[in-house]
XYZ file of C-alpha atoms in Angstrom:
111
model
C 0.549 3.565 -8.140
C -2.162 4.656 -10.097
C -4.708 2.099 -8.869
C -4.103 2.995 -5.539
C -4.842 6.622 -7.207
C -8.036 5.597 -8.567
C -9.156 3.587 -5.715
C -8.758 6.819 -3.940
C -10.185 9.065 -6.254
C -13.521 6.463 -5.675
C -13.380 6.701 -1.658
C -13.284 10.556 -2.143
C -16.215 11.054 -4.429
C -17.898 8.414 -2.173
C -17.041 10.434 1.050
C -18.430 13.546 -0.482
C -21.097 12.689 -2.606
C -22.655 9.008 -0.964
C -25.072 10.899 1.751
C -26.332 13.705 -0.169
C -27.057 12.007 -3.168
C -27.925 9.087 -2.244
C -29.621 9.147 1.041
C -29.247 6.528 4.258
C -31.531 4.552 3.332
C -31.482 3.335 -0.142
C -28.491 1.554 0.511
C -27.366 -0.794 3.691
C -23.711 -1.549 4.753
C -24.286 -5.305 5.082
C -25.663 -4.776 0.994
C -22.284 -2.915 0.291
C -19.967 -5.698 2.064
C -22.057 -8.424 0.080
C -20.956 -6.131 -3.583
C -16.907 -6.054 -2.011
C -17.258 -10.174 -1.508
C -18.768 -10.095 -5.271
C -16.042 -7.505 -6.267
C -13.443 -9.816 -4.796
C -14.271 -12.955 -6.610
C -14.680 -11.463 -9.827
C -11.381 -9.806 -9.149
C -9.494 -13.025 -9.125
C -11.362 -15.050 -11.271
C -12.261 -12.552 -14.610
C -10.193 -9.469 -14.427
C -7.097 -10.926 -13.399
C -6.424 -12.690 -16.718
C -7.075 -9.510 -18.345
C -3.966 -7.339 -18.541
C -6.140 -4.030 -19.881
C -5.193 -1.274 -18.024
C -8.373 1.001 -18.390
C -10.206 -1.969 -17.227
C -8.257 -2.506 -14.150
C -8.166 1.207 -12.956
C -12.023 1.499 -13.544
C -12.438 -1.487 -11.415
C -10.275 -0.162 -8.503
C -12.303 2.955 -9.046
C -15.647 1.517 -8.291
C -14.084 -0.508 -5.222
C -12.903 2.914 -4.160
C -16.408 3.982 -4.051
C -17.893 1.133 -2.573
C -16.079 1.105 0.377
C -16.044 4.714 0.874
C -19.977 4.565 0.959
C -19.810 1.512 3.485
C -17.544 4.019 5.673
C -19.850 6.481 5.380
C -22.684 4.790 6.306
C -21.473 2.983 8.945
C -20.439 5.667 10.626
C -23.229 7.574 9.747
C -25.489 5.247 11.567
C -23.085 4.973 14.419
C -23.205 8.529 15.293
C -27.127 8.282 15.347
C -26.924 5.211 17.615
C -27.544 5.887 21.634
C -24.634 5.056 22.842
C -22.690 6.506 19.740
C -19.352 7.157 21.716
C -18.654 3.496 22.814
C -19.861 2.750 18.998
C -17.484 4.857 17.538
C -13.879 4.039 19.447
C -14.559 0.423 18.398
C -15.154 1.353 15.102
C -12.022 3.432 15.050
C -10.223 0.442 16.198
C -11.663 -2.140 13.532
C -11.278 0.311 10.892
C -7.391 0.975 12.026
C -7.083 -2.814 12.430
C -8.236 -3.714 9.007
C -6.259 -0.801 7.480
C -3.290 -2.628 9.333
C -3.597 -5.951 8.033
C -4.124 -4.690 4.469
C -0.649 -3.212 4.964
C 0.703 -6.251 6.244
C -0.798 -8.963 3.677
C 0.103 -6.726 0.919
C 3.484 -6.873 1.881
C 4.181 -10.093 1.862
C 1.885 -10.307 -1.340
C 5.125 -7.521 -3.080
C 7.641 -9.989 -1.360
């Protein structure tokens, strides 16, 4: 419960803070995705021997805000895009699709 706090607690100050601080262009989503894959393999092979708590929240924590500031940008840049509308009703779906299958694996991950 409270690393799906902190992950949120990342996502918001990513939301709120990633465009005026940070700007579109010092950053790419492609960039971002490449730091999640490098986030993901150092999840399972270093942190998950460790049992620290601290360390574990302030990981989800940073995931939290680097996948809020791949939302933001990608949408960002899809609302600047010329044909924006189609753009954005299939990123709704992917993003609703992936939120989905999270669900799902991480049920049968509990189970």
């Amino acid at each position: 419960m409270a690393g799906q706090t902190a992950y949120q607690a990342g996502v918001f100050m990513a939301r709120s803070l990633c465009l005026p601080l940070l700007g579109e262009k010092l950053v790419t989503p492609w960039q971002l995705a490449m730091v999640q894959v490098f986030n993901l393999i150092l999840a399972y092979f270093a942190i998950r021997p460790f049992t620290a708590y601290h360390y574990l929240l302030a990981f989800m924590w940073f995931e939290g805000i680097v996948g809020g500031m791949g939302y933001v940008l990608t949408y960002t840049r899809a609302r600047k895009a010329p044909d924006s509308e189609w753009i954005m009703s299939r990123l709704s779906l992917a993003d609703t699709m992936g939120i989905l299958t999270a669900g799902i694996v991480s049920s049968v991950l509990v189970l």
